[in-house]
mmCIF file of N, CA and C in Angstrom:
data_model
loop_
_atom_site.group_PDB
_atom_site.id
_atom_site.type_symbol
_atom_site.label_atom_id
_atom_site.label_comp_id
_atom_site.label_asym_id
_atom_site.label_seq_id
_atom_site.Cartn_x
_atom_site.Cartn_y
_atom_site.Cartn_z
ATOM 1 N N MET A 1 -30.255 8.061 -9.021
ATOM 2 C CA MET A 1 -28.761 7.632 -9.428
ATOM 3 C C MET A 1 -29.368 7.009 -10.411
ATOM 4 N N ASP A 2 -28.802 6.617 -11.595
ATOM 5 C CA ASP A 2 -29.007 5.932 -12.862
ATOM 6 C C ASP A 2 -28.089 4.394 -12.241
ATOM 7 N N THR A 3 -29.122 3.334 -12.856
ATOM 8 C CA THR A 3 -29.542 2.131 -12.617
ATOM 9 C C THR A 3 -28.265 2.012 -12.567
ATOM 10 N N THR A 4 -27.547 2.176 -14.324
ATOM 11 C CA THR A 4 -26.947 1.305 -15.052
ATOM 12 C C THR A 4 -25.581 2.418 -15.041
ATOM 13 N N LEU A 5 -25.009 3.532 -13.986
ATOM 14 C CA LEU A 5 -24.091 3.613 -13.468
ATOM 15 C C LEU A 5 -23.841 2.886 -12.281
ATOM 16 N N LEU A 6 -25.147 2.564 -11.346
ATOM 17 C CA LEU A 6 -24.758 2.380 -10.173
ATOM 18 C C LEU A 6 -24.341 0.673 -10.335
ATOM 19 N N MET A 7 -24.392 0.290 -11.189
ATOM 20 C CA MET A 7 -24.063 -1.174 -10.992
ATOM 21 C C MET A 7 -22.365 -1.168 -11.686
ATOM 22 N N ILE A 8 -22.964 -0.806 -12.821
ATOM 23 C CA ILE A 8 -21.319 -0.027 -13.147
ATOM 24 C C ILE A 8 -20.263 0.008 -12.103
ATOM 25 N N GLY A 9 -20.780 0.584 -11.163
ATOM 26 C CA GLY A 9 -19.206 1.706 -10.332
ATOM 27 C C GLY A 9 -19.392 -0.119 -8.993
ATOM 28 N N SER A 10 -20.410 -0.798 -8.905
ATOM 29 C CA SER A 10 -20.504 -1.450 -8.029
ATOM 30 C C SER A 10 -19.445 -3.224 -8.380
ATOM 31 N N PHE A 11 -19.683 -2.769 -9.754
ATOM 32 C CA PHE A 11 -18.751 -4.044 -9.971
ATOM 33 C C PHE A 11 -17.821 -4.279 -9.275
ATOM 34 N N PRO A 12 -15.886 -3.249 -9.197
ATOM 35 C CA PRO A 12 -14.801 -3.539 -9.022
ATOM 36 C C PRO A 12 -15.089 -3.963 -7.475
ATOM 37 N N GLY A 13 -15.741 -3.665 -6.783
ATOM 38 C CA GLY A 13 -15.946 -3.838 -5.494
ATOM 39 C C GLY A 13 -16.258 -5.114 -5.308
ATOM 40 N N LEU A 14 -17.289 -5.381 -6.279
ATOM 41 C CA LEU A 14 -18.200 -6.808 -6.197
ATOM 42 C C LEU A 14 -16.825 -8.075 -6.357
ATOM 43 N N LEU A 15 -16.115 -7.746 -7.853
ATOM 44 C CA LEU A 15 -15.358 -8.970 -8.685
ATOM 45 C C LEU A 15 -13.993 -8.529 -6.747
ATOM 46 N N LEU A 16 -13.575 -8.299 -6.047
ATOM 47 C CA LEU A 16 -12.941 -7.400 -5.631
ATOM 48 C C LEU A 16 -13.250 -9.132 -3.969
ATOM 49 N N ILE A 17 -14.269 -8.308 -3.423
ATOM 50 C CA ILE A 17 -14.925 -9.372 -2.609
ATOM 51 C C ILE A 17 -15.200 -10.464 -3.568
ATOM 52 N N LEU A 18 -15.900 -11.294 -4.183
ATOM 53 C CA LEU A 18 -15.738 -12.511 -5.056
ATOM 54 C C LEU A 18 -14.349 -13.235 -5.410
ATOM 55 N N PHE A 19 -12.906 -12.878 -4.811
ATOM 56 C CA PHE A 19 -11.404 -12.770 -6.167
ATOM 57 C C PHE A 19 -11.452 -13.509 -4.064
ATOM 58 N N GLY A 20 -11.744 -12.027 -2.838
ATOM 59 C CA GLY A 20 -11.128 -11.842 -1.534
ATOM 60 C C GLY A 20 -11.854 -13.935 -0.627
ATOM 61 N N TYR A 21 -12.934 -14.374 -0.885
ATOM 62 C CA TYR A 21 -14.055 -15.202 -0.859
ATOM 63 C C TYR A 21 -13.644 -16.377 -1.711
ATOM 64 N N LEU A 22 -13.189 -16.035 -2.933
ATOM 65 C CA LEU A 22 -12.240 -17.891 -3.769
ATOM 66 C C LEU A 22 -11.277 -17.518 -3.482
ATOM 67 N N ILE A 23 -10.426 -16.347 -2.683
ATOM 68 C CA ILE A 23 -8.920 -16.959 -2.045
ATOM 69 C C ILE A 23 -8.840 -18.355 -0.282
ATOM 70 N N ARG A 24 -9.877 -17.202 0.430
ATOM 71 C CA ARG A 24 -10.279 -17.725 2.061
ATOM 72 C C ARG A 24 -11.030 -18.055 1.961
ATOM 73 N N PHE A 25 -11.659 -18.926 1.610
ATOM 74 C CA PHE A 25 -12.046 -19.824 2.037
ATOM 75 C C PHE A 25 -12.760 -20.774 0.995
ATOM 76 N N ARG A 26 -12.166 -20.675 -0.027
ATOM 77 C CA ARG A 26 -12.356 -22.123 -0.906
ATOM 78 C C ARG A 26 -10.614 -22.146 -1.683
ATOM 79 N N LYS A 27 -10.129 -21.588 -0.998
ATOM 80 C CA LYS A 27 -8.553 -22.208 -1.119
ATOM 81 C C LYS A 27 -8.149 -22.001 -2.585
ATOM 82 N N MET A 28 -8.597 -21.128 -3.480
ATOM 83 C CA MET A 28 -8.116 -21.082 -5.020
ATOM 84 C C MET A 28 -6.568 -20.018 -4.535
ATOM 85 N N TYR A 29 -5.827 -20.886 -4.359
ATOM 86 C CA TYR A 29 -4.396 -19.783 -3.951
ATOM 87 C C TYR A 29 -4.042 -19.789 -4.531
ATOM 88 N N PHE A 30 -3.249 -20.507 -6.460
ATOM 89 C CA PHE A 30 -3.392 -19.931 -7.964
ATOM 90 C C PHE A 30 -3.900 -18.697 -7.213
ATOM 91 N N LEU A 31 -5.084 -18.477 -7.488
ATOM 92 C CA LEU A 31 -5.503 -16.257 -7.952
ATOM 93 C C LEU A 31 -4.230 -15.554 -6.603
ATOM 94 N N ILE A 32 -3.927 -16.069 -6.363
ATOM 95 C CA ILE A 32 -2.506 -15.015 -5.279
ATOM 96 C C ILE A 32 -1.270 -14.637 -6.878
ATOM 97 N N SER A 33 -1.565 -13.678 -6.410
ATOM 98 C CA SER A 33 -0.437 -13.148 -7.318
ATOM 99 C C SER A 33 1.123 -13.115 -7.497
ATOM 100 N N GLY A 34 1.722 -13.748 -8.384
ATOM 101 C CA GLY A 34 2.431 -14.273 -8.541
ATOM 102 C C GLY A 34 3.313 -15.833 -7.699
ATOM 103 N N TYR A 35 2.011 -16.194 -6.802
ATOM 104 C CA TYR A 35 2.281 -17.934 -6.280
ATOM 105 C C TYR A 35 2.638 -18.631 -7.386
ATOM 106 N N ASN A 36 0.839 -19.406 -8.160
ATOM 107 C CA ASN A 36 0.742 -19.694 -9.798
ATOM 108 C C ASN A 36 2.040 -19.947 -10.278
ATOM 109 N N THR A 37 3.541 -18.725 -10.039
ATOM 110 C CA THR A 37 4.782 -19.279 -11.111
ATOM 111 C C THR A 37 5.351 -19.749 -10.316
ATOM 112 N N MET A 38 5.425 -20.640 -9.496
ATOM 113 C CA MET A 38 6.077 -20.303 -8.163
ATOM 114 C C MET A 38 7.341 -21.678 -8.583
ATOM 115 N N SER A 39 8.153 -22.283 -8.257
ATOM 116 C CA SER A 39 8.026 -23.597 -8.533
ATOM 117 C C SER A 39 8.220 -23.960 -7.777
ATOM 118 N N SER A 40 7.629 -25.645 -6.848
ATOM 119 C CA SER A 40 7.450 -26.171 -6.052
ATOM 120 C C SER A 40 8.468 -26.400 -4.844
ATOM 121 N N GLU A 41 9.385 -26.094 -5.037
ATOM 122 C CA GLU A 41 10.590 -26.089 -4.086
ATOM 123 C C GLU A 41 10.299 -24.233 -3.848
ATOM 124 N N LYS A 42 10.308 -23.313 -3.753
ATOM 125 C CA LYS A 42 9.475 -22.479 -3.348
ATOM 126 C C LYS A 42 8.136 -22.148 -2.892
ATOM 127 N N LYS A 43 7.471 -22.888 -3.283
ATOM 128 C CA LYS A 43 5.714 -23.240 -2.582
ATOM 129 C C LYS A 43 6.098 -23.856 -1.512
ATOM 130 N N LYS A 44 6.894 -24.914 -0.946
ATOM 131 C CA LYS A 44 7.137 -25.752 -0.236
ATOM 132 C C LYS A 44 7.444 -24.090 0.930
ATOM 133 N N LYS A 45 7.863 -23.080 1.103
ATOM 134 C CA LYS A 45 8.308 -22.601 1.463
ATOM 135 C C LYS A 45 7.520 -21.492 1.754
ATOM 136 N N VAL A 46 6.163 -21.417 1.600
ATOM 137 C CA VAL A 46 5.388 -20.133 1.296
ATOM 138 C C VAL A 46 4.171 -21.673 2.235
ATOM 139 N N ASP A 47 3.785 -20.520 3.351
ATOM 140 C CA ASP A 47 2.516 -20.706 5.232
ATOM 141 C C ASP A 47 1.717 -20.080 3.553
ATOM 142 N N THR A 48 0.796 -21.115 3.070
ATOM 143 C CA THR A 48 -0.288 -20.876 1.751
ATOM 144 C C THR A 48 -2.096 -20.089 3.397
ATOM 145 N N GLU A 49 -1.709 -21.321 3.897
ATOM 146 C CA GLU A 49 -3.062 -20.821 4.923
ATOM 147 C C GLU A 49 -2.921 -18.758 5.543
ATOM 148 N N GLY A 50 -1.961 -18.822 5.884
ATOM 149 C CA GLY A 50 -1.326 -17.738 6.617
ATOM 150 C C GLY A 50 -1.307 -15.677 5.206
ATOM 151 N N LEU A 51 -1.063 -17.245 3.696
ATOM 152 C CA LEU A 51 -1.020 -15.982 3.132
ATOM 153 C C LEU A 51 -2.605 -15.624 2.377
ATOM 154 N N GLY A 52 -2.846 -16.484 2.682
ATOM 155 C CA GLY A 52 -4.428 -16.824 1.957
ATOM 156 C C GLY A 52 -5.479 -16.132 2.803
ATOM 157 N N ARG A 53 -5.240 -16.319 3.619
ATOM 158 C CA ARG A 53 -5.963 -15.288 4.857
ATOM 159 C C ARG A 53 -6.313 -13.613 4.192
ATOM 160 N N LEU A 54 -4.381 -13.871 4.948
ATOM 161 C CA LEU A 54 -4.671 -11.910 4.403
ATOM 162 C C LEU A 54 -4.494 -11.372 3.302
ATOM 163 N N MET A 55 -4.287 -12.335 2.086
ATOM 164 C CA MET A 55 -5.179 -11.927 0.661
ATOM 165 C C MET A 55 -6.135 -12.215 0.862
ATOM 166 N N GLY A 56 -7.499 -12.546 1.389
ATOM 167 C CA GLY A 56 -9.054 -12.733 1.328
ATOM 168 C C GLY A 56 -9.380 -11.178 1.860
ATOM 169 N N ASN A 57 -9.056 -11.369 3.833
ATOM 170 C CA ASN A 57 -9.131 -10.469 4.325
ATOM 171 C C ASN A 57 -8.984 -9.115 3.556
ATOM 172 N N CYS A 58 -7.262 -8.681 2.968
ATOM 173 C CA CYS A 58 -8.221 -7.179 2.344
ATOM 174 C C CYS A 58 -8.337 -6.997 1.598
ATOM 175 N N LEU A 59 -8.586 -8.592 0.399
ATOM 176 C CA LEU A 59 -9.574 -7.734 -1.220
ATOM 177 C C LEU A 59 -10.324 -7.493 -0.303
ATOM 178 N N PHE A 60 -11.435 -7.674 0.518
ATOM 179 C CA PHE A 60 -12.906 -8.163 0.988
ATOM 180 C C PHE A 60 -12.681 -6.545 1.861
ATOM 181 N N GLY A 61 -11.918 -5.725 2.238
ATOM 182 C CA GLY A 61 -11.736 -4.277 2.573
ATOM 183 C C GLY A 61 -11.595 -3.388 1.688
ATOM 184 N N MET A 62 -11.012 -3.962 0.461
ATOM 185 C CA MET A 62 -10.781 -3.284 -0.899
ATOM 186 C C MET A 62 -11.558 -3.475 -1.297
ATOM 187 N N GLY A 63 -12.610 -4.238 -0.950
ATOM 188 C CA GLY A 63 -14.242 -4.778 -2.205
ATOM 189 C C GLY A 63 -15.113 -3.428 -1.381
ATOM 190 N N LEU A 64 -15.027 -3.091 -0.296
ATOM 191 C CA LEU A 64 -15.698 -2.825 -0.038
ATOM 192 C C LEU A 64 -15.322 -1.428 0.401
ATOM 193 N N MET A 65 -14.397 -1.167 0.083
ATOM 194 C CA MET A 65 -14.029 0.246 -0.139
ATOM 195 C C MET A 65 -14.456 1.270 -1.394
ATOM 196 N N ALA A 66 -14.572 -0.169 -2.321
ATOM 197 C CA ALA A 66 -14.114 0.234 -4.286
ATOM 198 C C ALA A 66 -16.392 0.023 -4.397
ATOM 199 N N PHE A 67 -17.288 -0.633 -3.272
ATOM 200 C CA PHE A 67 -17.963 -1.312 -4.044
ATOM 201 C C PHE A 67 -19.549 0.198 -4.046
ATOM 202 N N GLY A 68 -19.551 0.900 -5.232
ATOM 203 C CA GLY A 68 -20.483 1.198 -5.479
ATOM 204 C C GLY A 68 -19.522 3.095 -5.681
ATOM 205 N N GLN A 69 -18.573 3.079 -5.820
ATOM 206 C CA GLN A 69 -17.756 4.223 -5.077
ATOM 207 C C GLN A 69 -17.276 4.512 -6.359
ATOM 208 N N SER A 70 -17.875 4.191 -7.735
ATOM 209 C CA SER A 70 -17.447 5.337 -9.064
ATOM 210 C C SER A 70 -17.664 6.610 -8.361
ATOM 211 N N ALA A 71 -18.452 7.094 -8.147
ATOM 212 C CA ALA A 71 -18.231 8.669 -8.133
ATOM 213 C C ALA A 71 -16.891 9.416 -7.483
ATOM 214 N N ILE A 72 -16.159 9.176 -6.584
ATOM 215 C CA ILE A 72 -15.307 8.799 -5.656
ATOM 216 C C ILE A 72 -13.944 8.288 -5.894
ATOM 217 N N GLY A 73 -14.047 7.882 -7.171
ATOM 218 C CA GLY A 73 -12.288 6.643 -7.632
ATOM 219 C C GLY A 73 -11.620 7.627 -6.781
ATOM 220 N N LEU A 74 -10.736 8.645 -7.043
ATOM 221 C CA LEU A 74 -9.769 8.643 -6.669
ATOM 222 C C LEU A 74 -9.624 9.337 -4.997
ATOM 223 N N ALA A 75 -10.998 8.511 -4.504
ATOM 224 C CA ALA A 75 -11.136 8.844 -2.886
ATOM 225 C C ALA A 75 -10.798 7.696 -2.409
ATOM 226 N N VAL A 76 -11.445 7.040 -3.519
ATOM 227 C CA VAL A 76 -11.012 5.212 -2.658
ATOM 228 C C VAL A 76 -9.431 5.432 -3.075
ATOM 229 N N LEU A 77 -9.482 6.056 -4.909
ATOM 230 C CA LEU A 77 -7.534 4.981 -4.755
ATOM 231 C C LEU A 77 -6.974 5.407 -3.684
ATOM 232 N N LEU A 78 -7.229 6.666 -3.081
ATOM 233 C CA LEU A 78 -6.474 7.175 -1.345
ATOM 234 C C LEU A 78 -6.511 6.201 -0.116
ATOM 235 N N MET A 79 -7.768 6.017 0.010
ATOM 236 C CA MET A 79 -8.481 4.612 0.933
ATOM 237 C C MET A 79 -7.556 3.023 0.681
ATOM 238 N N ILE A 80 -7.496 2.672 -0.479
ATOM 239 C CA ILE A 80 -6.646 1.609 -1.337
ATOM 240 C C ILE A 80 -5.801 1.458 -1.040
ATOM 241 N N LEU A 81 -4.947 2.940 -1.060
ATOM 242 C CA LEU A 81 -2.675 2.891 -1.137
ATOM 243 C C LEU A 81 -2.491 2.285 -0.268
ATOM 244 N N PRO A 82 -2.956 2.506 1.125
ATOM 245 C CA PRO A 82 -2.764 2.182 3.005
ATOM 246 C C PRO A 82 -2.590 0.762 2.708
ATOM 247 N N LEU A 83 -3.862 0.490 2.170
ATOM 248 C CA LEU A 83 -4.245 -1.214 2.326
ATOM 249 C C LEU A 83 -3.635 -1.815 1.489
ATOM 250 N N VAL A 84 -3.074 -1.506 0.579
ATOM 251 C CA VAL A 84 -2.205 -2.136 -0.433
ATOM 252 C C VAL A 84 -0.731 -1.948 -0.199
ATOM 253 N N THR A 85 0.005 -1.146 0.779
ATOM 254 C CA THR A 85 0.891 -1.098 1.125
ATOM 255 C C THR A 85 1.253 -2.087 2.472
ATOM 256 N N TYR A 86 1.050 -1.907 2.945
ATOM 257 C CA TYR A 86 0.021 -3.103 4.364
ATOM 258 C C TYR A 86 0.147 -4.019 3.629
ATOM 259 N N LEU A 87 -0.542 -4.432 3.044
ATOM 260 C CA LEU A 87 -0.885 -6.479 2.568
ATOM 261 C C LEU A 87 0.713 -6.503 1.991
ATOM 262 N N LEU A 88 1.267 -5.759 1.332
ATOM 263 C CA LEU A 88 2.363 -5.703 0.755
ATOM 264 C C LEU A 88 4.111 -6.020 1.558
ATOM 265 N N ILE A 89 3.807 -5.714 2.789
ATOM 266 C CA ILE A 89 5.025 -5.481 4.087
ATOM 267 C C ILE A 89 4.176 -6.497 4.360
ATOM 268 N N SER A 90 3.223 -7.395 4.311
ATOM 269 C CA SER A 90 2.681 -8.659 6.024
ATOM 270 C C SER A 90 2.297 -9.616 4.598
ATOM 271 N N ALA A 91 2.861 -9.174 3.395
ATOM 272 C CA ALA A 91 2.065 -10.950 3.280
ATOM 273 C C ALA A 91 4.115 -10.835 2.784
ATOM 274 N N GLN A 92 5.135 -10.508 2.704
ATOM 275 C CA GLN A 92 6.825 -11.048 3.655
ATOM 276 C C GLN A 92 6.934 -12.353 4.933
ATOM 277 N N LYS A 93 5.828 -11.788 5.722
ATOM 278 C CA LYS A 93 5.240 -12.548 6.711
ATOM 279 C C LYS A 93 5.595 -13.962 6.638
ATOM 280 N N TYR A 94 5.049 -14.679 5.476
ATOM 281 C CA TYR A 94 4.631 -15.869 4.970
ATOM 282 C C TYR A 94 5.568 -16.788 3.686
ATOM 283 N N ASP A 95 5.811 -15.769 3.485
ATOM 284 C CA ASP A 95 7.240 -16.177 2.381
ATOM 285 C C ASP A 95 7.530 -16.388 3.187
ATOM 286 N N GLY A 96 8.801 -17.610 3.110
ATOM 287 C CA GLY A 96 10.633 -17.346 3.459
ATOM 288 C C GLY A 96 10.819 -17.580 2.573
ATOM 289 N N ASN A 97 10.883 -17.641 1.223
ATOM 290 C CA ASN A 97 11.362 -17.350 0.795
ATOM 291 C C ASN A 97 12.517 -15.978 0.216
ATOM 292 N N THR A 98 12.085 -14.806 1.161
ATOM 293 C CA THR A 98 12.443 -13.391 1.562
ATOM 294 C C THR A 98 13.459 -13.713 2.910
ATOM 295 N N ARG A 99 13.291 -14.120 3.326
ATOM 296 C CA ARG A 99 14.175 -14.445 4.277
ATOM 297 C C ARG A 99 15.559 -15.379 4.077
ATOM 298 N N ASN A 100 16.619 -14.677 4.769
ATOM 299 C CA ASN A 100 17.613 -15.356 4.614
ATOM 300 C C ASN A 100 18.001 -16.468 6.118
ATOM 301 N N GLU A 101 19.366 -17.222 6.467
ATOM 302 C CA GLU A 101 19.739 -17.838 6.965
ATOM 303 C C GLU A 101 19.727 -17.572 9.065
ATOM 304 N N SER A 102 19.525 -15.949 8.815
ATOM 305 C CA SER A 102 19.702 -16.172 10.100
ATOM 306 C C SER A 102 17.780 -15.459 10.741
ATOM 307 N N GLY A 103 16.669 -15.437 9.448
ATOM 308 C CA GLY A 103 15.719 -15.458 9.042
ATOM 309 C C GLY A 103 14.818 -13.335 9.308
ATOM 310 N N ARG A 104 16.052 -12.903 8.488
ATOM 311 C CA ARG A 104 16.053 -11.780 8.444
ATOM 312 C C ARG A 104 15.251 -11.174 6.993
ATOM 313 N N MET A 105 14.864 -10.377 6.160
ATOM 314 C CA MET A 105 14.027 -10.084 5.298
ATOM 315 C C MET A 105 15.667 -9.375 4.451
ATOM 316 N N LYS A 106 15.567 -10.412 3.371
ATOM 317 C CA LYS A 106 16.588 -10.228 2.569
ATOM 318 C C LYS A 106 16.686 -8.784 1.918
ATOM 319 N N THR A 107 17.925 -7.992 1.900
ATOM 320 C CA THR A 107 18.421 -6.455 1.972
ATOM 321 C C THR A 107 17.576 -5.755 0.166
ATOM 322 N N SER A 108 18.012 -7.252 -0.637
ATOM 323 C CA SER A 108 16.901 -7.209 -2.424
ATOM 324 C C SER A 108 15.341 -7.501 -1.714
ATOM 325 N N VAL A 109 15.079 -7.905 -0.927
ATOM 326 C CA VAL A 109 13.347 -7.678 -1.516
ATOM 327 C C VAL A 109 12.668 -6.372 -0.712
ATOM 328 N N LYS A 110 13.688 -5.949 0.062
ATOM 329 C CA LYS A 110 13.657 -4.721 0.820
ATOM 330 C C LYS A 110 13.389 -3.499 0.113
ATOM 331 N N ILE A 111 14.688 -3.481 -0.925
ATOM 332 C CA ILE A 111 14.137 -2.456 -2.106
ATOM 333 C C ILE A 111 13.619 -2.423 -2.744
ATOM 334 N N LEU A 112 12.993 -4.340 -3.851
ATOM 335 C CA LEU A 112 12.098 -4.684 -4.551
ATOM 336 C C LEU A 112 11.317 -3.567 -3.851
ATOM 337 N N LEU A 113 10.648 -4.813 -2.272
ATOM 338 C CA LEU A 113 8.939 -3.655 -1.918
ATOM 339 C C LEU A 113 9.789 -2.132 -1.833
ATOM 340 N N ALA A 114 10.299 -1.673 -1.133
ATOM 341 C CA ALA A 114 11.001 -0.186 -1.501
ATOM 342 C C ALA A 114 10.179 1.094 -2.452
ATOM 343 N N GLY A 115 10.696 -0.225 -3.903
ATOM 344 C CA GLY A 115 10.811 0.424 -5.607
ATOM 345 C C GLY A 115 9.075 -0.097 -5.532
ATOM 346 N N ILE A 116 8.676 -0.665 -5.502
ATOM 347 C CA ILE A 116 7.394 -1.011 -6.326
ATOM 348 C C ILE A 116 6.359 0.122 -4.874
ATOM 349 N N ILE A 117 5.850 0.029 -3.772
ATOM 350 C CA ILE A 117 5.452 1.296 -2.522
ATOM 351 C C ILE A 117 5.698 2.359 -3.054
ATOM 352 N N LEU A 118 7.233 3.165 -3.742
ATOM 353 C CA LEU A 118 7.255 4.148 -4.349
ATOM 354 C C LEU A 118 6.639 4.170 -5.541
ATOM 355 N N LEU A 119 6.654 3.079 -6.636
ATOM 356 C CA LEU A 119 6.068 3.801 -7.213
ATOM 357 C C LEU A 119 4.370 4.028 -7.496
ATOM 358 N N LEU A 120 4.147 2.732 -6.340
ATOM 359 C CA LEU A 120 2.488 3.541 -5.975
ATOM 360 C C LEU A 120 2.306 4.489 -5.584
ATOM 361 N N VAL A 121 2.904 5.290 -5.265
ATOM 362 C CA VAL A 121 2.611 6.474 -4.530
ATOM 363 C C VAL A 121 2.764 7.504 -5.174
ATOM 364 N N LEU A 122 3.978 7.414 -6.677
ATOM 365 C CA LEU A 122 3.537 7.729 -7.934
ATOM 366 C C LEU A 122 2.987 8.379 -8.537
ATOM 367 N N LEU A 123 2.180 7.484 -8.452
ATOM 368 C CA LEU A 123 1.171 7.294 -10.370
ATOM 369 C C LEU A 123 0.041 7.396 -8.980
ATOM 370 N N VAL A 124 -0.128 7.600 -7.764
ATOM 371 C CA VAL A 124 -1.714 7.874 -6.811
ATOM 372 C C VAL A 124 -0.938 9.608 -7.298
ATOM 373 N N GLY A 125 0.603 9.969 -6.611
ATOM 374 C CA GLY A 125 0.607 11.169 -7.045
ATOM 375 C C GLY A 125 0.549 11.845 -8.052
ATOM 376 N N VAL A 126 0.924 11.182 -9.617
ATOM 377 C CA VAL A 126 0.364 11.232 -10.998
ATOM 378 C C VAL A 126 -0.978 12.291 -11.096
ATOM 379 N N SER A 127 -1.791 11.197 -11.082
ATOM 380 C CA SER A 127 -3.306 10.572 -10.734
ATOM 381 C C SER A 127 -4.017 11.979 -9.978
ATOM 382 N N LEU A 128 -3.324 12.405 -8.696
ATOM 383 C CA LEU A 128 -3.779 13.334 -7.809
ATOM 384 C C LEU A 128 -3.875 14.979 -9.218
ATOM 385 N N LEU A 129 -2.284 15.096 -9.284
ATOM 386 C CA LEU A 129 -2.205 16.382 -10.574
ATOM 387 C C LEU A 129 -3.388 16.022 -11.986
ATOM 388 N N TRP A 130 -3.328 15.286 -12.044
ATOM 389 C CA TRP A 130 -4.124 14.578 -13.157
ATOM 390 C C TRP A 130 -5.674 15.408 -13.207
ATOM 391 N N VAL A 131 -6.190 14.755 -12.867
ATOM 392 C CA VAL A 131 -7.802 15.218 -12.026
ATOM 393 C C VAL A 131 -7.829 16.567 -11.409
ATOM 394 N N ARG A 132 -6.512 17.361 -10.856
ATOM 395 C CA ARG A 132 -6.986 18.373 -10.061
ATOM 396 C C ARG A 132 -7.589 19.163 -10.697
ATOM 397 N N PRO A 133 -8.804 20.359 -9.726
ATOM 398 C CA PRO A 133 -9.249 21.151 -10.366
ATOM 399 C C PRO A 133 -8.623 22.589 -10.671
ATOM 400 N N SER A 134 -9.028 23.104 -11.961
ATOM 401 C CA SER A 134 -8.422 24.380 -12.390
ATOM 402 C C SER A 134 -8.685 24.789 -11.502
ATOM 403 N N CYS A 135 -8.096 26.565 -10.765
ATOM 404 C CA CYS A 135 -7.662 27.024 -10.395
ATOM 405 C C CYS A 135 -8.578 28.519 -11.035
ATOM 406 N N VAL A 136 -9.252 28.503 -11.066
ATOM 407 C CA VAL A 136 -9.931 29.537 -12.605
ATOM 408 C C VAL A 136 -11.045 30.442 -11.614
#
């Protein structure tokens, strides 16, 4: 295999592993999407330690799956999709802003999560149709 192709193919995986390390062990929570733009009142309701652990571990997993897998990128995308879905759902337990007074997840948050997950599934489905080998 060409060394240049190997280096380019390894870059996304290495980048995900780096971000996982920075969030998990260096506590750079500003790298978590949406956390940096929250108001200070909303940030007080977020368990940043737990969310950082979850995000870091999931980024490590995604990075290891993507590491050097550029030749089979679609297979990696299909493996990462369930992990991203798990991450989206699991991360909600660390955010007190998504809960109502009784501690249950707000309906609006459930609808938003369902929409995001549906969009991800549709994007992967379109990708599968786009790269599908022709039946000639």
